[in-house]
Coordinates of C-alpha atoms and ligand atoms in Angstrom, one line a residue:
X1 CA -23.3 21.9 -6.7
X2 CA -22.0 25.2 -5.2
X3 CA -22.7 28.2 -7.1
X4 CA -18.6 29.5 -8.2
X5 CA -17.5 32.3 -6.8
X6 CA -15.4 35.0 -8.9
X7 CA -12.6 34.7 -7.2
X8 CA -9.4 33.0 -8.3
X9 CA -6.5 31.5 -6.4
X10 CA -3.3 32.4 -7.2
X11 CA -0.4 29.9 -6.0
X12 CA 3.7 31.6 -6.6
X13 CA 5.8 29.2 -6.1
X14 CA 9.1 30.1 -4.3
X15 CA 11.0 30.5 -7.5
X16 CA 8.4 33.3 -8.1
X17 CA 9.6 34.7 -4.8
X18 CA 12.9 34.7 -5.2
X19 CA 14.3 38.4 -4.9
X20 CA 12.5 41.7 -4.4
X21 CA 12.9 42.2 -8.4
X22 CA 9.9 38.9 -8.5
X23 CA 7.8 40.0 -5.8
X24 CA 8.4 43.5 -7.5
X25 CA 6.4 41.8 -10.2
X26 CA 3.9 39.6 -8.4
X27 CA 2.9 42.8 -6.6
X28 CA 2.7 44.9 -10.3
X29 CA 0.5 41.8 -11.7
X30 CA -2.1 41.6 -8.3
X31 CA -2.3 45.6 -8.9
X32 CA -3.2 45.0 -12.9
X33 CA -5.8 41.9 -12.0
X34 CA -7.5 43.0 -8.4
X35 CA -10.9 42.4 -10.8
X36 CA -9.9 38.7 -10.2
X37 CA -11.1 39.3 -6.6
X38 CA -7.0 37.3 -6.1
X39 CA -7.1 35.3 -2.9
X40 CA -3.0 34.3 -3.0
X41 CA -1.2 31.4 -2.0
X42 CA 2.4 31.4 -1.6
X43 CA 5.3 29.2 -1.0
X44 CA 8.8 29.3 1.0
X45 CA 11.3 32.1 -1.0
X46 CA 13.4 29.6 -3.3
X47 CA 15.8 27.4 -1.3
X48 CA 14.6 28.5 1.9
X49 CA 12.6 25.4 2.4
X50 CA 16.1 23.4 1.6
X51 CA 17.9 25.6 4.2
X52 CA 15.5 25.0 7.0
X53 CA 15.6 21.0 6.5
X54 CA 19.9 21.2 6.7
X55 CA 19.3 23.6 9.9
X56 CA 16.6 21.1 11.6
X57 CA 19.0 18.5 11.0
X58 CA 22.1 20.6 12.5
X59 CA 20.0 21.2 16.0
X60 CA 19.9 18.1 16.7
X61 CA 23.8 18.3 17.3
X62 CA 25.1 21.9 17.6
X63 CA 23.7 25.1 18.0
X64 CA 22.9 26.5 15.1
X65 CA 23.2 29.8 13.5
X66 CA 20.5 31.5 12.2
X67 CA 22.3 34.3 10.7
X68 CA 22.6 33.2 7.1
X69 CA 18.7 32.8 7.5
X70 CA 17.8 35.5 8.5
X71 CA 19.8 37.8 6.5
X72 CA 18.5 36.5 3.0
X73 CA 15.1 38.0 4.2
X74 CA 15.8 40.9 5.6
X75 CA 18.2 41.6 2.4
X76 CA 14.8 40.7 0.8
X77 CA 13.3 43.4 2.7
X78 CA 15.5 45.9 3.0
X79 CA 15.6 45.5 -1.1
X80 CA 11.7 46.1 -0.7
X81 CA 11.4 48.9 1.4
X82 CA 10.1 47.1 4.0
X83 CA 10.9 47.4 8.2
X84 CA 13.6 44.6 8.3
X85 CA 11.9 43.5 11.7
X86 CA 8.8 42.1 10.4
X87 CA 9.7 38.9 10.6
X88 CA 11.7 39.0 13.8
X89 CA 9.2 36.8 15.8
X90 CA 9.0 34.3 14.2
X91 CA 12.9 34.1 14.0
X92 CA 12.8 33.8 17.7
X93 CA 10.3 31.4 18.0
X94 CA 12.3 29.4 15.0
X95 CA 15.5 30.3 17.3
X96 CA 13.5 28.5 20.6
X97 CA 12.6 25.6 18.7
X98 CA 16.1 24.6 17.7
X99 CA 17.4 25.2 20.8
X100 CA 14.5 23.2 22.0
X101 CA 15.7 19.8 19.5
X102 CA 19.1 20.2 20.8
X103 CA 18.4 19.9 24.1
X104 CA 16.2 16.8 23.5
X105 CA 19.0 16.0 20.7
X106 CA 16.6 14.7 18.4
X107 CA 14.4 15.5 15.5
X108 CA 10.6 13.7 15.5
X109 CA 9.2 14.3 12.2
X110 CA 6.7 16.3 14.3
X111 CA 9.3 19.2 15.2
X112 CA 10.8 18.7 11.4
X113 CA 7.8 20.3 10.5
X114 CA 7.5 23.0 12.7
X115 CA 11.3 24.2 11.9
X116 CA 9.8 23.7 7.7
X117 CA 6.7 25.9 8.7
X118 CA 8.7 29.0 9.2
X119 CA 9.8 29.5 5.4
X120 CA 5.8 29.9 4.0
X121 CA 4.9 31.9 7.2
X122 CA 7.8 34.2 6.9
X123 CA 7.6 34.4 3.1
X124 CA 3.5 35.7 3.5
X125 CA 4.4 38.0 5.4
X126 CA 6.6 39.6 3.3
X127 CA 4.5 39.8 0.0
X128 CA 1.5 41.0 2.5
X129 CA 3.9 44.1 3.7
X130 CA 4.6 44.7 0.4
X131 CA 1.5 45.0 -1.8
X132 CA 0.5 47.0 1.1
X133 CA 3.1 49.1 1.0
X134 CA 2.3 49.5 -2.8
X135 CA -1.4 50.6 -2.7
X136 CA -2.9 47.2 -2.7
X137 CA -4.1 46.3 1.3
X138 CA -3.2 42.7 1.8
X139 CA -3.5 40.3 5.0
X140 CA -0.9 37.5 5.5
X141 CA -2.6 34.4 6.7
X142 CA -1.3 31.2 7.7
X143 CA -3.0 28.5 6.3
X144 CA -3.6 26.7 10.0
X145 CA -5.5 29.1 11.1
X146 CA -7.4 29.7 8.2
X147 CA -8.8 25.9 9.2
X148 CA -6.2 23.8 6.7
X149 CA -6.3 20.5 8.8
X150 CA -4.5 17.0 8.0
X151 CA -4.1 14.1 9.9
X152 CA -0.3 13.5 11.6
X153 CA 1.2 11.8 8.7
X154 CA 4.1 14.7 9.3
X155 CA 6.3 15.5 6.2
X156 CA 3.6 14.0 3.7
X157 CA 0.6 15.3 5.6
X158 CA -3.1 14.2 4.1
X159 CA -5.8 17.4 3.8
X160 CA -8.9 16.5 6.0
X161 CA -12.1 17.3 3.8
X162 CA -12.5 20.9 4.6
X163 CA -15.8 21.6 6.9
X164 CA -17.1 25.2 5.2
X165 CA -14.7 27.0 7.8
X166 CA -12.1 27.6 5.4
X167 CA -14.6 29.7 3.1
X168 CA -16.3 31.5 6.1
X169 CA -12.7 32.6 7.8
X170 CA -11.1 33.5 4.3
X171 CA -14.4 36.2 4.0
X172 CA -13.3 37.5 7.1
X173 CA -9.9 38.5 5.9
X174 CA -9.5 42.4 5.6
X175 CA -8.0 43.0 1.6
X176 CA -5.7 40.7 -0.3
X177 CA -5.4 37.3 1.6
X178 CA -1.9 36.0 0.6
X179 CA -2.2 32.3 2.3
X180 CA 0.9 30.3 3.8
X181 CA 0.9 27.0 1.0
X182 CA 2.4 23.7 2.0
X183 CA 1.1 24.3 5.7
X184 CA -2.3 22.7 8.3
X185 CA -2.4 21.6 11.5
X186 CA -3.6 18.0 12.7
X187 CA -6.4 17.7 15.0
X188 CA -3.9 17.9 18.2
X189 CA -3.1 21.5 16.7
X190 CA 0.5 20.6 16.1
X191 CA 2.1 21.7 12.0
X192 CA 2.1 19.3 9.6
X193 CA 3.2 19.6 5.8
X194 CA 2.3 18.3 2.6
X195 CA 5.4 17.4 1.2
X196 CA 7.6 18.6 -1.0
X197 CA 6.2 21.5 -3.7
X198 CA 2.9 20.9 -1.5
X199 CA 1.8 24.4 -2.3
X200 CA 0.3 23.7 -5.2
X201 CA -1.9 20.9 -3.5
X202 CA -2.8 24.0 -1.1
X203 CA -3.6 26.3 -3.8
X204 CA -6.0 23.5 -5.8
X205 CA -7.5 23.1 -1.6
X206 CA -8.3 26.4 -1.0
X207 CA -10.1 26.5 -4.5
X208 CA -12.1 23.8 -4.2
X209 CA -13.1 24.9 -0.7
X210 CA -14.1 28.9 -2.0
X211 CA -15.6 27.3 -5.3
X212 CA -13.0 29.8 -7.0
X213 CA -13.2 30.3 -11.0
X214 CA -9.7 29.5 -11.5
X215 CA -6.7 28.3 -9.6
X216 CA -3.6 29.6 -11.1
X217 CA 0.0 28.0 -10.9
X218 CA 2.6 31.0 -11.6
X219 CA 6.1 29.2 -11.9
X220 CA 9.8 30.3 -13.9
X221 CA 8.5 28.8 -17.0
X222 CA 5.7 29.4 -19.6
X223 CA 3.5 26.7 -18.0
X224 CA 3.4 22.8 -18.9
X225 CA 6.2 22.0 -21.5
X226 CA 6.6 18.4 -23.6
X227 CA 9.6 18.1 -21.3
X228 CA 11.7 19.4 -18.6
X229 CA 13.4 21.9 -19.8
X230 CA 16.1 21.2 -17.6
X231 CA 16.5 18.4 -20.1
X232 CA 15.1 19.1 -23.0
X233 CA 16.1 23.1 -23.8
X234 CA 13.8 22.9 -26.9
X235 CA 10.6 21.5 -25.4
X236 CA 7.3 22.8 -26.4
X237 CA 4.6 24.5 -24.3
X238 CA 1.2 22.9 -23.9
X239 CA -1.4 25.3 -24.9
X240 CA -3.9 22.8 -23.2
X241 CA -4.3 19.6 -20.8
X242 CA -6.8 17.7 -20.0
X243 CA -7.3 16.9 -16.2
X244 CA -6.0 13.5 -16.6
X245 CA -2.9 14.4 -18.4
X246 CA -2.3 16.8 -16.4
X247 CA -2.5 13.8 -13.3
X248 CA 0.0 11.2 -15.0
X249 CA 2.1 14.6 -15.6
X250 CA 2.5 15.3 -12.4
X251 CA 2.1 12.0 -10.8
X252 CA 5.1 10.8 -13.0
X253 CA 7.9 13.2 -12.1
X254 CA 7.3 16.7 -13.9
X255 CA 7.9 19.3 -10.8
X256 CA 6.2 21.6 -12.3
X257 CA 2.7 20.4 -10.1
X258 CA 2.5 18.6 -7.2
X259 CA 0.9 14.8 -7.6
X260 CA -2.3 15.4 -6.0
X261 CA -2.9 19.1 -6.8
X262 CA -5.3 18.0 -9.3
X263 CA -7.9 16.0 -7.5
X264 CA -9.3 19.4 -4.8
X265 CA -10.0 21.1 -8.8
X266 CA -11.4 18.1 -10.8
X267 CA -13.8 17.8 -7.6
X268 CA -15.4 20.7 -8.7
X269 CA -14.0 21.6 -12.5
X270 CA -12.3 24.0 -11.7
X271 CA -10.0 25.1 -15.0
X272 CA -6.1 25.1 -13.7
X273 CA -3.8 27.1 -15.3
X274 CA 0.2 27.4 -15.3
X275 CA 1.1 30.7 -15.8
X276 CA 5.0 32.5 -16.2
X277 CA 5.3 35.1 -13.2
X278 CA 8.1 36.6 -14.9
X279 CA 6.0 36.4 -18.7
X280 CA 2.5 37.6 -17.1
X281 CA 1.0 38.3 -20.4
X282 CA 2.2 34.6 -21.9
X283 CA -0.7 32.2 -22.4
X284 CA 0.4 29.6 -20.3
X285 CA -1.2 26.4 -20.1
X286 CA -5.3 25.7 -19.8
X287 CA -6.1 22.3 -17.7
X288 CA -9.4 21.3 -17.9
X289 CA -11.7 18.7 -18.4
X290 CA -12.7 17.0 -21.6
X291 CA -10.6 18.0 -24.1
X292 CA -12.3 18.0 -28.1
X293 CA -11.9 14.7 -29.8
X294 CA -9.9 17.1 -32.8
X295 CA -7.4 17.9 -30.0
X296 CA -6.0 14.2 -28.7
X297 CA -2.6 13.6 -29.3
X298 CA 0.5 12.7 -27.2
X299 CA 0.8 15.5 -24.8
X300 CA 4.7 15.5 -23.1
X301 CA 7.2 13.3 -21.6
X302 CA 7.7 12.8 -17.7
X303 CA 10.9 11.3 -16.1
X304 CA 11.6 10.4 -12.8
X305 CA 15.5 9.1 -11.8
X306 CA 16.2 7.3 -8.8
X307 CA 13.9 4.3 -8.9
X308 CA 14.3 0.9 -8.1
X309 CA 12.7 -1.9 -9.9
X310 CA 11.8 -5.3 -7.8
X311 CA 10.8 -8.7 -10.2
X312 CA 9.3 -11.9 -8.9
X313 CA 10.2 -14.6 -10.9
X314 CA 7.9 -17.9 -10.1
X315 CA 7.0 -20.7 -12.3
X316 CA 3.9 -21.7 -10.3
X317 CA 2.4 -18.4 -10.9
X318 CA 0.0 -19.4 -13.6
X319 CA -3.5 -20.4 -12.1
X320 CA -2.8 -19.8 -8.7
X321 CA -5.8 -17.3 -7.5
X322 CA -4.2 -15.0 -5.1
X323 CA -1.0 -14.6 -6.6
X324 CA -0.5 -10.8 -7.1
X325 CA -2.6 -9.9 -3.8
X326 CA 0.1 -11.9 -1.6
X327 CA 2.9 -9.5 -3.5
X328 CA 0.9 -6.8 -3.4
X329 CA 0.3 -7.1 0.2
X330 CA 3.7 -7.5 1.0
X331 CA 4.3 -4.0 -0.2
X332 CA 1.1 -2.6 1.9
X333 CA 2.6 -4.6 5.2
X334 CA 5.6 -2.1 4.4
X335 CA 3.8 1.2 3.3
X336 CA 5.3 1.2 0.4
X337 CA 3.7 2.1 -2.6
X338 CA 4.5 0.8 -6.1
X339 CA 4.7 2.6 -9.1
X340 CA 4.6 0.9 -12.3
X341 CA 3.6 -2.9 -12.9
X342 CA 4.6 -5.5 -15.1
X343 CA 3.4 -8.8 -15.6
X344 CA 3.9 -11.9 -17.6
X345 CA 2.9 -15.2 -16.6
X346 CA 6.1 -16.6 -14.6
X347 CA 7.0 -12.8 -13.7
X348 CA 5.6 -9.6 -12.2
X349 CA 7.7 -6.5 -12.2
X350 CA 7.1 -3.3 -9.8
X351 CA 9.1 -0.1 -10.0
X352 CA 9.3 2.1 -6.1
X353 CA 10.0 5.7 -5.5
X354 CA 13.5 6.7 -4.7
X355 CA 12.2 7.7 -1.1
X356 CA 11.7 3.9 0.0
X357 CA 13.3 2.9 2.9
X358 CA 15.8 0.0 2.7
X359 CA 15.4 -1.6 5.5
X360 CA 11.5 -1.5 4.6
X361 CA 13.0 -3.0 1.3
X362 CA 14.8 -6.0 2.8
X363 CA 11.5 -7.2 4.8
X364 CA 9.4 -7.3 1.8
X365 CA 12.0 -9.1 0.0
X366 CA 11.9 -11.9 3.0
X367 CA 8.6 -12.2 2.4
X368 CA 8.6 -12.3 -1.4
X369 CA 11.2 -14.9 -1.9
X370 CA 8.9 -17.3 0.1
X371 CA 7.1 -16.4 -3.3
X372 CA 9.1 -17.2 -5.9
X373 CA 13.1 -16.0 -7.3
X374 CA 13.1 -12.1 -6.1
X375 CA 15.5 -9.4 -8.3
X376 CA 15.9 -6.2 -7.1
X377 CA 17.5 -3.5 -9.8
X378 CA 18.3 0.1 -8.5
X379 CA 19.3 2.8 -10.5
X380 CA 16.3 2.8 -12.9
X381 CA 14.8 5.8 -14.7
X382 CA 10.8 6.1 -15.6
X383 CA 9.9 7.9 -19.2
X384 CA 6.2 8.1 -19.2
X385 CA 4.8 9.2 -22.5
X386 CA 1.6 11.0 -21.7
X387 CA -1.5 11.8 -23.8
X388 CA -4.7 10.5 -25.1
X389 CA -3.5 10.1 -28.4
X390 CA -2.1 7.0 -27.2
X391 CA -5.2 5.5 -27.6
X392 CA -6.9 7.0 -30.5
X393 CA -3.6 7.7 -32.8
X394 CA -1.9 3.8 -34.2
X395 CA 1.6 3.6 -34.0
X396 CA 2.7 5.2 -30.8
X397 CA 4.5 2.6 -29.1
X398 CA 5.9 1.4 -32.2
X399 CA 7.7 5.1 -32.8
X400 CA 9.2 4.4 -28.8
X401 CA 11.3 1.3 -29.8
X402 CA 13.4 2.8 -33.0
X403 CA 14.8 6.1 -32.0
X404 CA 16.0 4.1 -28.3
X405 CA 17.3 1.4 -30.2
X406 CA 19.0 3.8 -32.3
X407 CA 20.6 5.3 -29.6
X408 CA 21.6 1.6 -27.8
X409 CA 18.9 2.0 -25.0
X410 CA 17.4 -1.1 -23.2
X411 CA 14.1 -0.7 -21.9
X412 CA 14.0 -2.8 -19.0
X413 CA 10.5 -2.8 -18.6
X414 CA 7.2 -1.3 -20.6
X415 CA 3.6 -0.6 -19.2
X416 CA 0.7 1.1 -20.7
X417 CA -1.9 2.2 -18.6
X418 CA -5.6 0.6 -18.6
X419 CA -6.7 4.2 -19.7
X420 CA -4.0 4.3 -22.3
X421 CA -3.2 8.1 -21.5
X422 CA 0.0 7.3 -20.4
X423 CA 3.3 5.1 -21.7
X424 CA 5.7 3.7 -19.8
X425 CA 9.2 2.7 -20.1
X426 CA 11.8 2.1 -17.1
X427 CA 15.7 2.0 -18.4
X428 CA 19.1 2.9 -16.4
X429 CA 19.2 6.0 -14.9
X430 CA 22.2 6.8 -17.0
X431 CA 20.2 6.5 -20.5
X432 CA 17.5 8.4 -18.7
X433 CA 18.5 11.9 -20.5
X434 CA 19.6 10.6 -23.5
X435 CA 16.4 8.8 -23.7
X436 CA 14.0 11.4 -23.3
X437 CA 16.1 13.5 -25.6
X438 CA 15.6 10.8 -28.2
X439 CA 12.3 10.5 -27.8
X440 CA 11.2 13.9 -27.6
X441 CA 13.0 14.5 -31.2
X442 CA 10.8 12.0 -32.1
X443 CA 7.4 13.0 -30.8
X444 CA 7.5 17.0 -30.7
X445 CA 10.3 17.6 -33.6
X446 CA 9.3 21.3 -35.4
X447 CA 7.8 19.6 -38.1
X448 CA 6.2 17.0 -36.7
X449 CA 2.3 17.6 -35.1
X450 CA 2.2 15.1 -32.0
Ligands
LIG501 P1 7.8 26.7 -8.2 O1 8.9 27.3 -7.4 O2 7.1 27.7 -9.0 O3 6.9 25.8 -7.5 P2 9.1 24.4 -9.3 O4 10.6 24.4 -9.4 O5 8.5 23.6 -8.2 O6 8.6 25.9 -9.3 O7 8.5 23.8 -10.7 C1 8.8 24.5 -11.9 C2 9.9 23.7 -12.6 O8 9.4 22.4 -13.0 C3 10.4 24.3 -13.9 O9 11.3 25.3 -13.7 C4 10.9 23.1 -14.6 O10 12.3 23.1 -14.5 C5 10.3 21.9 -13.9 N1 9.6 21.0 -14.9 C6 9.8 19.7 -14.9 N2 9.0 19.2 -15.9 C7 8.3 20.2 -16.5 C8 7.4 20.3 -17.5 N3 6.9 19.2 -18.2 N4 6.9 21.5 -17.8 C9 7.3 22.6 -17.2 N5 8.2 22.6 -16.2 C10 8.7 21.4 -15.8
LIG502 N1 8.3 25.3 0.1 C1 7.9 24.0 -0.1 C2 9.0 23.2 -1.0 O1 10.0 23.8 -1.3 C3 6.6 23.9 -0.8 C4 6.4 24.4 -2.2 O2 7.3 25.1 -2.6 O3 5.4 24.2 -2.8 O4 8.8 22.1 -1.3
LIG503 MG1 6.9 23.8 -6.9

């Protein structure tokens, strides 16, 4: 194994970059830490990635204006101040492209992710200026050069195992690099993305590829809580995860990391940690490997809204070899990937991502019901109760049913995982709040030790 170095990657995501007044304090907290030898990765400023999908998908149609655009980051700035110029290049170029889509009057996913790369590339070059400015030299670098490539899978790009370039071009770069997240380039050299909060899947890349000591998260909240706290005001932070947790976490709907930021760190252990920008000196949360025997217990709650559920009801299941790898391979003729699973001898159950397209939908039901009786429910919710204590404390999924049949849930379907970190539980979307609520009373209440 690589010897690590003593660096350590620091990923703010765009809520961190919201105003001057945050990148005020980003800059304040890479001054206090430069012994971390920082190597930064940053996302879009908050809702600028939103903005640039409505304006990709205006082009197509009208000309659009790029005014509201570009004023938010010269306000930005202005507010710093920086020249409000700096980024008037790549406003041009952004302004060519859309004139570019109209003229073709459509949008290939390909140019969909150009017109996305501008947020990260604009928003580097804004923190760079400003540590400069403040004492602290700092290079913005866009993560395509620096040798991020994925294949053309645009929107929901796939990182290509990284060839030792990234390392040997980041030691090039001339003081703080501050790294464009969410962004690489295929092998034809055109942008791709890694979807949606993809940064942190950049930030966990670039570690693994400099053998850094430590990736950091640094979000608007103290680190991993038992619960959205969009949800659930009271939930609790987690001092500590292990890596696996902290997979199902994420994997299962908590926004606060991306679902495959884990794997670049647990490649090489590297300890993750989610960090408050706006509470530097707050523990935040350790993610790790192992985690002592003393310390298992149920971790948090994921939800996800939005999902669909499809059942396959067949009598002549039982005994016939092949069964589940014709459904499953109905899904895989579709690209669609399922979720949760559910069996019972005359049944199986599958729950899909609120992205999965319809029409996709209707041919795999086609093929199913050449299966068996297909029902498809939408409108589902997933609660996924997380932690190992699942497995080594008794009674967990007993101390699910009460407090939801107390508050007149149905679960409509229940799955625990074959490594038993994770519990799951699909009911309507409109129970979905109540339901985590309800639960979370019951597993992190103030008196009550998970
Ligand atoms: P960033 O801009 O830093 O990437 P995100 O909005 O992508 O921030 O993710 C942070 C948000 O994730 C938090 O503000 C919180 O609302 C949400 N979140 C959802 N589940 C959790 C959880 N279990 N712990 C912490 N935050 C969570
Ligand atoms: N800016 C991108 C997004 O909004 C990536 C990220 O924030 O991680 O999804
Ligand atoms: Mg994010």
């Amino acid at each position: 194994m690589s010897k690590p170095s003593s660096r350590i990657v620091k990923k703010f995501g765009g809520t961190s970059l919201q105003d001057a007044a945050s990148i005020e304090t980003i800059c304040q907290l890479i001054q206090d830490r430069l012994a971390d030898q920082p190597c930064l990765v940053v996302s879009a400023h908050a809702g600028v990635t939103d903005a640039l999908i409505e304006l990709a998908e205006h082009a197509v149609h009208e000309e659009v204006d790029l005014g509201p655009l570009v004023r938010r980051h010269q306000e930005i700035l202005r507010d710093l101040g920086l020249p409000t110029d700096l980024q008037t290049p790549l406003f041009r170029e952004l302004e060519d492209l859309c004139r570019g889509i109209l003229l073709v009057g459509e949008l290939s996913p390909r140019s969909r992710d150009y017109v996305l790369s501008f947020g990260e590339r604009a928003s580097s070059l804004c923190l760079a200026a400003a540590l400069s400015a403040r004492g602290t030299p700092a290079t913005a670098v866009d993560a395509a050069e620096l040798g991020f490539r994925s294949d053309s899978n645009f929107g929901q790009a796939n990182l290509l195992p990284d060839d030792g370039r990234i390392a040997e071009n980041l030691a090039k770069v001339e003081g703080v690099p501050v790294v464009t997240g969410f962004l690489a380039k295929d092998t034809q050299g055109n942008r791709t993305t890694l979807g949606r909060n993809g940064s942190d899947l950049s930030a966990a890349f670039l570690g693994n590829a400099i053998d850094a000591r430590e990736i950091q998260i640094w979000t608007d909240v103290d680190g991993v809580l038992t619960a959205d706290p969009r949800v659930v005001p009271d939930a609790r932070l987690i001092q500590a995860l292990s890596y696996d947790e902290a997979s199902e976490l994420a994997f299962y709907g908590a926004k606060v990391l991306h679902p495959s930021s884990l794997l670049p760190a647990i490649q090489k252990s590297i300890p993750v940690r989610v960090l408050n920008t706006h509470r530097p000196k707050s523990p935040g949360t350790l993610i790790l490997g192992d985690l002592p025997e003393e310390d298992l217990a149920v971790r948090c709650i994921a939800h996800k809204t939005g999902l669909t559920m499809v059942s396959i009801l067949s009598s002549r299941m039982l005994a016939q070899p092949g069964f589940l790898a014709r459904i499953f391979r109905a899904f895989e003729a579709q690209e669609i990937s399922v979720d949760v699973v559910a069996t019972s001898e005359v049944s199986v159950s599958v729950t899909l991502d609120p992205g999965t397209s319809p029409t996709r939908l209707a041919k795999v039901r086609q093929e199913l019901e050449r299966i068996g009786t297909v029902q498809i429910e939408e409108d589902l919710a997933l609660l996924c109760i997380i932690g190992h204590g699942i497995q080594h404390r008794t009674g967990v999924p007993a101390r699910v049913f009460g407090p939801l049949q107390r508050a007149g849930i149905t679960i409509r379907m229940i799955s625990m995982g074959a490594l038993k970190v994770n519990l799951s539980l699909v009911v309507r979307d409109q129970d979905c709040e109540r339901a985590l609520r309800a639960l979370h009373k019951e597993f992190f209440s103030p008196q009550d030790k998970p």
